């Protein structure tokens, strides 16, 4: 078995063959940094982190170039700055840092490149100039627009016929568009908005800024090249974002037939009940707040519990089950921690599952089988099974803690942090001294529910997680 990936562009699962095995390239559309990402936004970085790890395993760590961008110029950021009074740069730096920390807590490797849109304005302008030159773009009322009708390939990724797109109600009508399907490459900035001067010859005056789609096309070209192997993102980005990226990038070439990406991968939605988790619906929970209660690995495990193209419903039960499953793995890793560390090949069942379009639920089942084998084997077989379990788990970015740290970590005791437990115990002592037994009992019950075991002794109260 070799790696097979479902390519949205062809609508088929295909064997993955990089154009150059010494430089395998992957780009994943990253966050717009104006507030906290939600846990649905964390699905692409976690899923594509598994792919990054699988590719590194196959082609070597240095051969895979993975870029995940930050959109740090956007109307939503401008609005956040106007509302809070904080400069744009302060907001984008703050939320980019938080994003990086949170994604690291979810066990994602740092991408090879993390380009920021504002660092690539000249490359965006070069693309616009090329599109104007080739007749794929036009200037109108200080905007530059991409002419969708000028590109035959438009709609091929999302499988939407051009006429449907043009008739589509989702397309914004604006006086500066010759056709409602046309989209903005460059737009004017007001005096209090960030902007850059347009090159001469565009037919626009004053300061302006790029449209969102243009940013990704330019960052891909600058950091990875004209044609990349893999382009990823959530399924909502297929249209219009990725369709527009393709149109801009392909048409900027003299020949117009240089593909932007060879394999297009899209993850399904993370849902709350029946609805997609999204800021606009207000049904979000953020990794930032979840990490106060749960270990990052629990969130990662939960995100990988469904196949990446399937919907995933986010519930407390999912989190509790993920935590329990990980506890069972760590219990065995703890019991077998005295076994010698030996180097083993990746176990076939886990590799086969991951190579089958990243079938993580199947890979997790294979991990369970390995764990059972490690428990029941003896002697050298047990050493082998334990090493295979660790190797396979780590390939998926799991089992990265030491077992004893795992059992003391956040969430290990129903989510109570050490300081909270200690504060509760102190409050219980004070309550008892004040003969407020009702409060003391309440705290005892709360700690018991969180699986905290404590004992009153001569030297005070000691506690541990159960
Ligand atoms: P956005 O900030 O909306 O541009 O989203 C950033 C990334 O998260 C994109 O790849 C989206 O497709 C993805 N995304 C947004 N919402 C969800 C969701 N509920 N489930 C899965 N992926 C999502
Ligand atoms: Zn993008």
CSV table of C-alpha atoms and ligand atoms in Angstrom, one decimal:
chain,number,residue,atom,x,y,z
A,1,UNK,CA,0.0,0.0,0.0
A,2,UNK,CA,1.2,3.5,-0.8
A,3,UNK,CA,-0.4,6.7,0.4
A,4,UNK,CA,-3.7,7.3,-1.3
A,5,UNK,CA,-5.6,10.7,-0.9
A,6,UNK,CA,-9.0,11.8,-1.9
A,7,UNK,CA,-8.5,14.6,-4.4
A,8,UNK,CA,-11.5,17.0,-4.5
A,9,UNK,CA,-10.4,18.2,-7.9
A,10,UNK,CA,-10.7,14.7,-9.5
A,11,UNK,CA,-13.4,13.5,-7.1
A,12,UNK,CA,-11.4,10.3,-6.6
A,13,UNK,CA,-9.1,8.7,-4.2
A,14,UNK,CA,-5.7,8.6,-5.9
A,15,UNK,CA,-2.2,7.3,-5.2
A,16,UNK,CA,-0.1,10.2,-4.0
A,17,UNK,CA,2.9,10.9,-6.1
A,18,UNK,CA,4.8,14.1,-5.4
A,19,UNK,CA,6.2,16.0,-8.4
A,20,UNK,CA,9.6,15.9,-6.6
A,21,UNK,CA,10.1,13.4,-3.8
A,22,UNK,CA,13.0,15.5,-2.5
A,23,UNK,CA,10.7,18.6,-2.0
A,24,UNK,CA,7.1,17.7,-1.2
A,25,UNK,CA,5.0,20.8,-0.8
A,26,UNK,CA,1.8,21.4,1.1
A,27,UNK,CA,-0.1,24.6,1.8
A,28,UNK,CA,-3.1,24.9,4.3
A,29,UNK,CA,-5.1,28.0,4.5
A,30,UNK,CA,-4.6,29.4,8.0
A,31,UNK,CA,-6.5,31.6,10.4
A,32,UNK,CA,-7.5,35.3,10.1
A,33,UNK,CA,-6.0,36.6,13.3
A,34,UNK,CA,-8.5,38.9,14.9
A,35,UNK,CA,-9.8,36.7,17.7
A,36,UNK,CA,-9.6,33.2,19.2
A,37,UNK,CA,-9.8,30.3,16.8
A,38,UNK,CA,-12.6,27.8,17.6
A,39,UNK,CA,-12.2,24.1,17.9
A,40,UNK,CA,-13.7,23.7,14.3
A,41,UNK,CA,-10.9,25.9,13.0
A,42,UNK,CA,-8.4,23.5,14.7
A,43,UNK,CA,-9.6,20.5,12.7
A,44,UNK,CA,-7.6,21.4,9.5
A,45,UNK,CA,-4.3,22.1,11.3
A,46,UNK,CA,-4.7,18.8,13.3
A,47,UNK,CA,-5.7,16.7,10.3
A,48,UNK,CA,-3.0,18.2,8.0
A,49,UNK,CA,-0.5,17.7,10.8
A,50,UNK,CA,-1.1,14.0,10.6
A,51,UNK,CA,-0.6,14.2,6.9
A,52,UNK,CA,2.6,16.2,7.4
A,53,UNK,CA,3.9,13.5,9.8
A,54,UNK,CA,3.0,10.7,7.4
A,55,UNK,CA,4.8,12.5,4.5
A,56,UNK,CA,7.8,13.2,6.7
A,57,UNK,CA,7.9,9.5,7.6
A,58,UNK,CA,7.8,8.5,3.9
A,59,UNK,CA,10.0,11.2,2.3
A,60,UNK,CA,12.2,12.3,5.2
A,61,UNK,CA,11.8,15.2,7.6
A,62,UNK,CA,13.7,17.7,5.5
A,63,UNK,CA,12.0,16.8,2.2
A,64,UNK,CA,8.5,18.1,3.2
A,65,UNK,CA,7.8,21.8,3.1
A,66,UNK,CA,4.5,22.7,4.8
A,67,UNK,CA,3.2,26.2,4.9
A,68,UNK,CA,0.3,27.4,7.0
A,69,UNK,CA,-0.4,31.1,6.6
A,70,UNK,CA,-1.7,33.9,8.8
A,71,UNK,CA,-4.2,36.3,7.2
A,72,UNK,CA,-3.2,39.5,9.0
A,73,UNK,CA,-4.9,42.0,6.7
A,74,UNK,CA,-8.7,41.7,6.4
A,75,UNK,CA,-11.8,43.7,7.0
A,76,UNK,CA,-12.6,41.7,10.2
A,77,UNK,CA,-9.2,42.7,11.6
A,78,UNK,CA,-9.7,46.3,10.7
A,79,UNK,CA,-13.1,46.3,12.4
A,80,UNK,CA,-11.7,44.6,15.5
A,81,UNK,CA,-9.0,47.4,15.7
A,82,UNK,CA,-11.6,50.2,15.2
A,83,UNK,CA,-13.8,48.7,18.0
A,84,UNK,CA,-11.1,48.0,20.5
A,85,UNK,CA,-8.8,51.0,19.7
A,86,UNK,CA,-5.8,48.6,19.6
A,87,UNK,CA,-3.5,49.0,16.6
A,88,UNK,CA,-3.9,46.2,13.9
A,89,UNK,CA,-0.5,44.9,14.5
A,90,UNK,CA,-1.1,44.5,18.2
A,91,UNK,CA,-4.2,42.4,17.5
A,92,UNK,CA,-2.7,40.2,14.8
A,93,UNK,CA,0.5,39.5,16.7
A,94,UNK,CA,-1.5,38.7,19.9
A,95,UNK,CA,-3.9,36.2,18.1
A,96,UNK,CA,-1.1,34.7,16.0
A,97,UNK,CA,0.9,33.9,19.1
A,98,UNK,CA,-2.2,32.5,20.8
A,99,UNK,CA,-3.0,30.4,17.8
A,100,UNK,CA,0.6,29.0,17.6
A,101,UNK,CA,0.5,28.1,21.3
A,102,UNK,CA,-2.9,26.5,21.1
A,103,UNK,CA,-2.0,24.5,18.0
A,104,UNK,CA,1.3,23.4,19.7
A,105,UNK,CA,-0.8,22.2,22.7
A,106,UNK,CA,-2.8,20.1,20.3
A,107,UNK,CA,0.4,18.3,19.3
A,108,UNK,CA,0.8,19.9,15.9
A,109,UNK,CA,4.4,20.3,14.6
A,110,UNK,CA,5.4,23.8,13.7
A,111,UNK,CA,4.9,24.1,9.9
A,112,UNK,CA,8.0,24.7,7.9
A,113,UNK,CA,6.8,28.1,6.9
A,114,UNK,CA,4.2,30.5,8.5
A,115,UNK,CA,3.9,33.3,6.1
A,116,UNK,CA,2.0,36.5,6.9
A,117,UNK,CA,0.0,38.2,4.2
A,118,UNK,CA,1.4,41.6,5.0
A,119,UNK,CA,4.9,40.4,4.3
A,120,UNK,CA,3.9,39.5,0.7
A,121,UNK,CA,2.2,42.6,-0.7
A,122,UNK,CA,4.7,43.0,-3.5
A,123,UNK,CA,4.1,39.4,-4.7
A,124,UNK,CA,0.3,40.1,-4.6
A,125,UNK,CA,0.8,43.2,-6.7
A,126,UNK,CA,2.9,41.2,-9.2
A,127,UNK,CA,0.0,38.7,-9.5
A,128,UNK,CA,-2.5,41.5,-10.1
A,129,UNK,CA,-0.1,43.1,-12.7
A,130,UNK,CA,0.1,39.8,-14.6
A,131,UNK,CA,-3.6,39.3,-14.5
A,132,UNK,CA,-4.2,42.8,-15.9
A,133,UNK,CA,-1.6,42.2,-18.6
A,134,UNK,CA,-3.2,38.9,-19.7
A,135,UNK,CA,-6.7,40.4,-19.8
A,136,UNK,CA,-8.0,38.3,-16.8
A,137,UNK,CA,-8.5,41.4,-14.6
A,138,UNK,CA,-9.8,44.9,-15.0
A,139,UNK,CA,-9.8,48.1,-13.0
A,140,UNK,CA,-13.1,49.9,-12.1
A,141,UNK,CA,-13.8,52.6,-9.5
A,142,UNK,CA,-10.4,52.1,-7.8
A,143,UNK,CA,-10.9,48.3,-7.5
A,144,UNK,CA,-9.2,45.6,-9.5
A,145,UNK,CA,-11.4,42.6,-10.3
A,146,UNK,CA,-10.9,39.2,-11.6
A,147,UNK,CA,-13.0,38.5,-14.6
A,148,UNK,CA,-14.5,35.0,-14.0
A,149,UNK,CA,-15.8,34.6,-17.5
A,150,UNK,CA,-12.2,34.9,-18.8
A,151,UNK,CA,-11.2,31.6,-17.2
A,152,UNK,CA,-12.7,28.4,-18.7
A,153,UNK,CA,-11.5,26.3,-15.8
A,154,UNK,CA,-13.6,28.3,-13.3
A,155,UNK,CA,-15.8,25.9,-11.3
A,156,UNK,CA,-13.8,22.8,-11.9
A,157,UNK,CA,-12.8,22.3,-8.3
A,158,UNK,CA,-16.2,22.9,-6.7
A,159,UNK,CA,-18.0,21.3,-9.7
A,160,UNK,CA,-20.2,24.3,-10.1
A,161,UNK,CA,-21.1,25.3,-13.7
A,162,UNK,CA,-20.1,28.8,-14.5
A,163,UNK,CA,-23.6,29.9,-15.2
A,164,UNK,CA,-24.8,28.6,-11.8
A,165,UNK,CA,-22.1,30.5,-10.1
A,166,UNK,CA,-23.0,33.7,-12.0
A,167,UNK,CA,-26.6,33.2,-11.2
A,168,UNK,CA,-25.8,32.2,-7.6
A,169,UNK,CA,-27.4,34.3,-4.9
A,170,UNK,CA,-24.2,34.1,-2.9
A,171,UNK,CA,-22.3,36.3,-5.3
A,172,UNK,CA,-22.2,39.9,-4.2
A,173,UNK,CA,-23.5,42.4,-6.7
A,174,UNK,CA,-21.6,45.7,-6.7
A,175,UNK,CA,-21.5,48.7,-9.0
A,176,UNK,CA,-17.8,48.2,-9.8
A,177,UNK,CA,-18.3,44.6,-11.1
A,178,UNK,CA,-18.9,44.0,-14.8
A,179,UNK,CA,-20.3,40.6,-13.8
A,180,UNK,CA,-21.7,39.7,-10.4
A,181,UNK,CA,-19.4,36.6,-10.3
A,182,UNK,CA,-16.2,38.7,-10.6
A,183,UNK,CA,-14.2,39.0,-7.4
A,184,UNK,CA,-12.0,41.6,-5.9
A,185,UNK,CA,-8.2,41.4,-6.2
A,186,UNK,CA,-7.5,44.8,-4.9
A,187,UNK,CA,-9.8,47.4,-3.2
A,188,UNK,CA,-9.3,51.0,-2.0
A,189,UNK,CA,-8.5,51.8,1.6
A,190,UNK,CA,-10.0,54.7,3.5
A,191,UNK,CA,-7.6,57.1,5.3
A,192,UNK,CA,-8.0,55.2,8.6
A,193,UNK,CA,-7.5,51.8,7.0
A,194,UNK,CA,-4.2,50.1,6.1
A,195,UNK,CA,-3.2,50.4,2.5
A,196,UNK,CA,-0.4,50.3,0.0
A,197,UNK,CA,0.1,52.4,-3.1
A,198,UNK,CA,-0.8,50.6,-6.4
A,199,UNK,CA,1.8,50.3,-9.1
A,200,UNK,CA,1.5,52.6,-12.0
A,201,UNK,CA,-0.5,51.3,-15.0
A,202,UNK,CA,-3.2,49.6,-12.9
A,203,UNK,CA,-5.7,52.4,-13.5
A,204,UNK,CA,-6.4,52.9,-9.8
A,205,UNK,CA,-5.3,55.8,-7.6
A,206,UNK,CA,-4.7,56.1,-3.9
A,207,UNK,CA,-3.9,53.4,-1.3
A,208,UNK,CA,-5.5,50.0,-1.4
A,209,UNK,CA,-5.3,46.5,-0.1
A,210,UNK,CA,-5.5,43.0,-1.3
A,211,UNK,CA,-8.6,40.7,-1.4
A,212,UNK,CA,-8.4,37.6,0.8
A,213,UNK,CA,-8.1,35.1,-2.1
A,214,UNK,CA,-5.2,36.9,-3.6
A,215,UNK,CA,-3.2,36.6,-0.4
A,216,UNK,CA,-3.0,32.8,-0.5
A,217,UNK,CA,-2.1,32.7,-4.2
A,218,UNK,CA,0.8,35.0,-3.6
A,219,UNK,CA,2.0,33.3,-0.4
A,220,UNK,CA,2.0,29.9,-2.2
A,221,UNK,CA,3.9,31.2,-5.1
A,222,UNK,CA,6.4,33.0,-2.9
A,223,UNK,CA,7.0,30.2,-0.4
A,224,UNK,CA,6.4,27.0,-2.3
A,225,UNK,CA,6.4,27.6,-6.0
A,226,UNK,CA,4.0,27.7,-9.0
A,227,UNK,CA,2.6,24.2,-8.6
A,228,UNK,CA,2.4,22.6,-5.2
A,229,UNK,CA,1.6,19.0,-4.4
A,230,UNK,CA,-1.1,19.4,-1.8
A,231,UNK,CA,-3.5,22.2,-0.9
A,232,UNK,CA,-5.7,21.8,2.1
A,233,UNK,CA,-8.5,23.5,4.0
A,234,UNK,CA,-12.0,23.1,5.3
A,235,UNK,CA,-14.7,22.1,2.8
A,236,UNK,CA,-16.3,25.6,3.0
A,237,UNK,CA,-13.2,27.0,1.3
A,238,UNK,CA,-13.7,25.0,-1.9
A,239,UNK,CA,-16.0,27.7,-3.2
A,240,UNK,CA,-15.3,30.5,-3.6
A,241,UNK,CA,-11.9,30.7,-1.9
A,242,UNK,CA,-10.0,27.9,-3.5
A,243,UNK,CA,-11.8,28.3,-6.8
A,244,UNK,CA,-10.6,31.9,-6.8
A,245,UNK,CA,-7.1,30.9,-5.8
A,246,UNK,CA,-6.9,28.6,-8.8
A,247,UNK,CA,-8.3,31.2,-11.1
A,248,UNK,CA,-5.7,33.8,-10.0
A,249,UNK,CA,-2.7,31.5,-10.0
A,250,UNK,CA,-3.4,29.8,-13.2
A,251,UNK,CA,-4.2,32.9,-15.2
A,252,UNK,CA,-1.2,34.8,-14.0
A,253,UNK,CA,1.0,32.6,-16.2
A,254,UNK,CA,1.5,33.3,-19.8
A,255,UNK,CA,0.0,29.9,-20.8
A,256,UNK,CA,-2.7,29.8,-18.2
A,257,UNK,CA,-2.5,26.0,-17.8
A,258,UNK,CA,-0.1,25.7,-14.9
A,259,UNK,CA,-2.0,24.0,-12.1
A,260,UNK,CA,-1.9,25.6,-8.7
A,261,UNK,CA,-2.1,22.3,-6.8
A,262,UNK,CA,-2.0,18.6,-7.8
A,263,UNK,CA,-4.1,17.3,-4.9
A,264,UNK,CA,-6.8,19.3,-3.2
A,265,UNK,CA,-7.9,18.0,0.2
A,266,UNK,CA,-10.9,19.2,2.2
A,267,UNK,CA,-11.9,18.4,5.7
A,268,UNK,CA,-15.5,18.0,6.8
A,269,UNK,CA,-17.2,20.3,9.4
A,270,UNK,CA,-17.0,20.1,13.1
A,271,UNK,CA,-20.6,20.5,14.2
A,272,UNK,CA,-22.5,21.5,17.3
A,273,UNK,CA,-25.6,19.5,17.1
A,274,UNK,CA,-26.7,19.8,13.5
A,275,UNK,CA,-25.0,23.2,12.8
A,276,UNK,CA,-21.5,23.9,11.7
A,277,UNK,CA,-19.5,25.5,14.4
A,278,UNK,CA,-19.0,29.0,13.3
A,279,UNK,CA,-18.5,32.5,14.8
A,280,UNK,CA,-21.4,33.8,12.9
A,281,UNK,CA,-23.8,31.3,14.5
A,282,UNK,CA,-22.3,32.0,17.9
A,283,UNK,CA,-22.0,28.3,18.8
A,284,UNK,CA,-18.3,28.2,19.3
A,285,UNK,CA,-16.0,26.8,21.9
A,286,UNK,CA,-12.3,27.6,21.6
A,287,UNK,CA,-9.3,25.4,22.2
A,288,UNK,CA,-8.0,28.2,24.4
A,289,UNK,CA,-10.8,27.7,26.9
A,290,UNK,CA,-11.0,23.9,26.4
A,291,UNK,CA,-7.3,23.7,27.3
A,292,UNK,CA,-8.0,25.0,30.7
A,293,UNK,CA,-9.9,21.8,31.4
A,294,UNK,CA,-8.6,19.2,29.0
A,295,UNK,CA,-5.1,18.1,28.0
A,296,UNK,CA,-4.3,19.1,24.4
A,297,UNK,CA,-3.9,15.5,23.5
A,298,UNK,CA,-7.5,14.8,24.5
A,299,UNK,CA,-8.7,17.5,22.0
A,300,UNK,CA,-6.4,16.1,19.3
A,301,UNK,CA,-7.7,12.5,19.9
A,302,UNK,CA,-11.3,13.8,19.7
A,303,UNK,CA,-10.5,15.6,16.4
A,304,UNK,CA,-9.0,12.4,15.0
A,305,UNK,CA,-11.7,10.1,16.2
A,306,UNK,CA,-13.7,10.6,12.9
A,307,UNK,CA,-12.4,10.4,9.4
A,308,UNK,CA,-11.3,13.9,8.3
A,309,UNK,CA,-13.9,14.0,5.4
A,310,UNK,CA,-16.8,13.1,7.7
A,311,UNK,CA,-18.7,15.5,9.9
A,312,UNK,CA,-17.7,15.4,13.5
A,313,UNK,CA,-20.1,16.3,16.3
A,314,UNK,CA,-18.5,18.0,19.2
A,315,UNK,CA,-19.9,17.0,22.5
A,316,UNK,CA,-18.8,16.6,26.1
A,317,UNK,CA,-19.2,12.8,25.7
A,318,UNK,CA,-16.7,12.9,22.9
A,319,UNK,CA,-14.2,14.6,25.1
A,320,UNK,CA,-14.9,12.3,28.0
A,321,UNK,CA,-14.5,9.2,25.8
A,322,UNK,CA,-11.3,10.5,24.3
A,323,UNK,CA,-9.9,11.1,27.7
A,324,UNK,CA,-10.9,7.6,28.9
A,325,UNK,CA,-9.3,6.0,25.9
A,326,UNK,CA,-6.1,7.9,26.3
A,327,UNK,CA,-6.1,7.0,30.0
A,328,UNK,CA,-6.3,3.3,29.0
A,329,UNK,CA,-3.3,3.7,26.7
A,330,UNK,CA,-1.3,5.6,29.2
A,331,UNK,CA,-2.1,3.1,32.0
A,332,UNK,CA,-0.5,0.4,29.8
A,333,UNK,CA,2.4,2.6,28.8
A,334,UNK,CA,2.9,3.3,32.5
A,335,UNK,CA,2.8,-0.3,33.5
A,336,UNK,CA,5.3,-1.2,30.8
A,337,UNK,CA,7.5,1.8,31.2
A,338,UNK,CA,10.4,-0.3,32.6
A,339,UNK,CA,10.7,-2.3,29.4
A,340,UNK,CA,13.7,-1.5,27.2
A,341,UNK,CA,13.3,1.1,24.5
A,342,UNK,CA,13.9,-0.6,21.2
A,343,UNK,CA,13.7,0.7,17.6
A,344,UNK,CA,10.9,-1.0,15.6
A,345,UNK,CA,9.4,-0.4,12.2
A,346,UNK,CA,6.0,1.2,12.1
A,347,UNK,CA,3.3,-1.4,12.6
A,348,UNK,CA,1.7,-2.3,9.4
A,349,UNK,CA,-2.0,-1.9,10.5
A,350,UNK,CA,-1.5,1.7,11.6
A,351,UNK,CA,0.4,2.7,8.5
A,352,UNK,CA,-2.0,1.0,6.2
A,353,UNK,CA,-4.9,2.8,7.8
A,354,UNK,CA,-3.2,6.2,7.5
A,355,UNK,CA,-2.1,5.6,4.0
A,356,UNK,CA,-5.8,4.9,3.1
A,357,UNK,CA,-6.7,8.6,2.9
A,358,UNK,CA,-5.8,9.2,6.5
A,359,UNK,CA,-8.2,6.8,8.1
A,360,UNK,CA,-7.5,7.9,11.6
A,361,UNK,CA,-10.5,6.0,13.3
A,362,UNK,CA,-9.1,2.8,11.7
A,363,UNK,CA,-5.6,3.7,12.9
A,364,UNK,CA,-6.9,4.3,16.5
A,365,UNK,CA,-8.6,0.8,16.4
A,366,UNK,CA,-5.2,-0.6,15.3
A,367,UNK,CA,-3.6,1.2,18.3
A,368,UNK,CA,-6.1,-0.5,20.7
A,369,UNK,CA,-5.2,-3.9,19.2
A,370,UNK,CA,-1.5,-3.1,19.7
A,371,UNK,CA,-2.2,-2.1,23.3
A,372,UNK,CA,-4.0,-5.4,24.0
A,373,UNK,CA,-1.1,-7.3,22.4
A,374,UNK,CA,1.4,-5.4,24.6
A,375,UNK,CA,-0.6,-6.3,27.7
A,376,UNK,CA,-1.0,-10.0,27.0
A,377,UNK,CA,2.5,-10.7,25.5
A,378,UNK,CA,5.5,-11.6,27.5
A,379,UNK,CA,9.3,-11.5,27.2
A,380,UNK,CA,10.7,-10.1,23.9
A,381,UNK,CA,7.2,-10.1,22.3
A,382,UNK,CA,6.0,-7.7,24.9
A,383,UNK,CA,9.1,-5.4,24.4
A,384,UNK,CA,8.3,-5.4,20.7
A,385,UNK,CA,4.5,-4.8,21.1
A,386,UNK,CA,5.1,-1.9,23.6
A,387,UNK,CA,7.7,-0.3,21.2
A,388,UNK,CA,5.3,-0.6,18.3
A,389,UNK,CA,2.5,1.0,20.3
A,390,UNK,CA,4.7,3.9,21.2
A,391,UNK,CA,6.1,4.3,17.6
A,392,UNK,CA,2.6,4.2,16.0
A,393,UNK,CA,1.0,6.5,18.5
A,394,UNK,CA,3.8,9.1,18.2
A,395,UNK,CA,3.5,9.0,14.4
A,396,UNK,CA,-0.1,10.3,15.0
A,397,UNK,CA,1.2,12.9,17.5
A,398,UNK,CA,-0.1,10.9,20.5
A,399,UNK,CA,1.5,9.5,23.6
A,400,UNK,CA,3.8,12.4,23.8
A,401,UNK,CA,3.6,12.8,27.6
A,402,UNK,CA,5.4,10.8,30.2
A,403,UNK,CA,2.6,8.6,31.8
A,404,UNK,CA,3.1,10.1,35.3
A,405,UNK,CA,2.8,13.6,33.9
A,406,UNK,CA,-0.2,12.5,32.0
A,407,UNK,CA,-2.0,11.3,35.1
A,408,UNK,CA,-1.2,14.6,36.9
A,409,UNK,CA,-2.1,16.9,33.9
A,410,UNK,CA,-4.9,19.3,33.5
A,411,UNK,CA,-8.1,17.4,33.0
A,412,UNK,CA,-6.7,14.3,34.7
A,413,UNK,CA,-8.9,15.2,37.7
A,414,UNK,CA,-12.1,16.1,35.9
A,415,UNK,CA,-10.4,19.3,34.7
A,416,UNK,CA,-9.4,20.8,38.0
A,417,UNK,CA,-6.1,22.5,37.9
A,418,UNK,CA,-3.7,21.9,40.8
A,419,UNK,CA,-4.2,25.5,42.1
A,420,UNK,CA,-8.0,25.0,42.0
A,421,UNK,CA,-7.7,21.7,44.0
A,422,UNK,CA,-5.4,23.3,46.5
A,423,UNK,CA,-7.7,26.3,46.9
A,424,UNK,CA,-10.7,24.1,47.4
A,425,UNK,CA,-8.9,22.0,50.0
A,426,UNK,CA,-7.9,25.2,51.9
A,427,UNK,CA,-11.4,26.5,51.7
A,428,UNK,CA,-12.7,23.2,53.1
A,429,UNK,CA,-10.3,23.4,56.1
A,430,UNK,CA,-11.4,26.9,56.8
A,431,UNK,CA,-15.1,25.9,56.5
A,432,UNK,CA,-14.6,23.0,58.9
A,433,UNK,CA,-12.8,25.3,61.4
A,434,UNK,CA,-15.8,27.7,61.1
A,435,UNK,CA,-18.1,24.6,61.6
A,436,UNK,CA,-19.6,25.3,58.2
A,437,UNK,CA,-19.9,21.5,57.5
A,438,UNK,CA,-22.4,22.0,54.7
A,439,UNK,CA,-19.7,23.9,52.6
A,440,UNK,CA,-17.0,21.5,53.7
A,441,UNK,CA,-19.1,18.5,52.5
A,442,UNK,CA,-20.0,20.3,49.2
A,443,UNK,CA,-16.2,20.7,48.5
A,444,UNK,CA,-15.6,17.1,49.4
A,445,UNK,CA,-18.3,16.0,46.9
A,446,UNK,CA,-16.9,18.3,44.2
A,447,UNK,CA,-13.4,16.9,44.6
A,448,UNK,CA,-14.8,13.3,44.7
A,449,UNK,CA,-16.7,14.0,41.5
A,450,UNK,CA,-13.4,15.2,39.9
A,451,UNK,CA,-11.8,11.9,41.0
A,452,UNK,CA,-9.5,13.6,43.5
A,453,UNK,CA,-8.5,11.5,46.4
A,454,UNK,CA,-7.4,13.3,49.6
A,455,UNK,CA,-6.5,12.5,53.1
A,456,UNK,CA,-6.4,14.6,56.3
A,457,UNK,CA,-3.2,14.1,58.3
A,458,UNK,CA,-1.3,15.6,61.1
A,459,UNK,CA,0.7,17.7,58.6
A,460,UNK,CA,-2.4,18.9,56.7
A,461,UNK,CA,-4.3,17.5,53.8
A,462,UNK,CA,-2.5,15.6,51.0
A,463,UNK,CA,-4.1,14.8,47.7
A,464,UNK,CA,-3.7,12.9,44.4
A,465,UNK,CA,-5.7,12.3,41.3
A,466,UNK,CA,-7.5,9.0,41.2
B,1,LIG,P1,-12.0,30.7,8.8
B,1,LIG,O1,-11.4,31.4,10.0
B,1,LIG,O2,-13.5,30.7,8.8
B,1,LIG,O3,-11.3,31.2,7.5
B,1,LIG,O4,-11.6,29.2,9.0
B,1,LIG,C1,-10.2,28.7,9.1
B,1,LIG,C2,-10.2,27.3,8.7
B,1,LIG,O5,-11.1,26.5,9.5
B,1,LIG,C3,-10.6,27.0,7.3
B,1,LIG,O6,-9.8,26.0,6.7
B,1,LIG,C4,-12.1,26.6,7.4
B,1,LIG,O7,-12.5,25.8,6.4
B,1,LIG,C5,-12.0,25.7,8.7
B,1,LIG,N1,-13.3,25.7,9.4
B,1,LIG,C6,-14.0,26.7,9.8
B,1,LIG,N2,-15.1,26.2,10.5
B,1,LIG,C7,-15.0,24.9,10.6
B,1,LIG,C8,-15.8,23.8,11.1
B,1,LIG,N3,-16.9,24.1,11.8
B,1,LIG,N4,-15.4,22.6,11.0
B,1,LIG,C9,-14.2,22.3,10.3
B,1,LIG,N5,-13.4,23.2,9.7
B,1,LIG,C10,-13.8,24.5,9.9
B,2,LIG,ZN1,-6.3,30.1,1.1
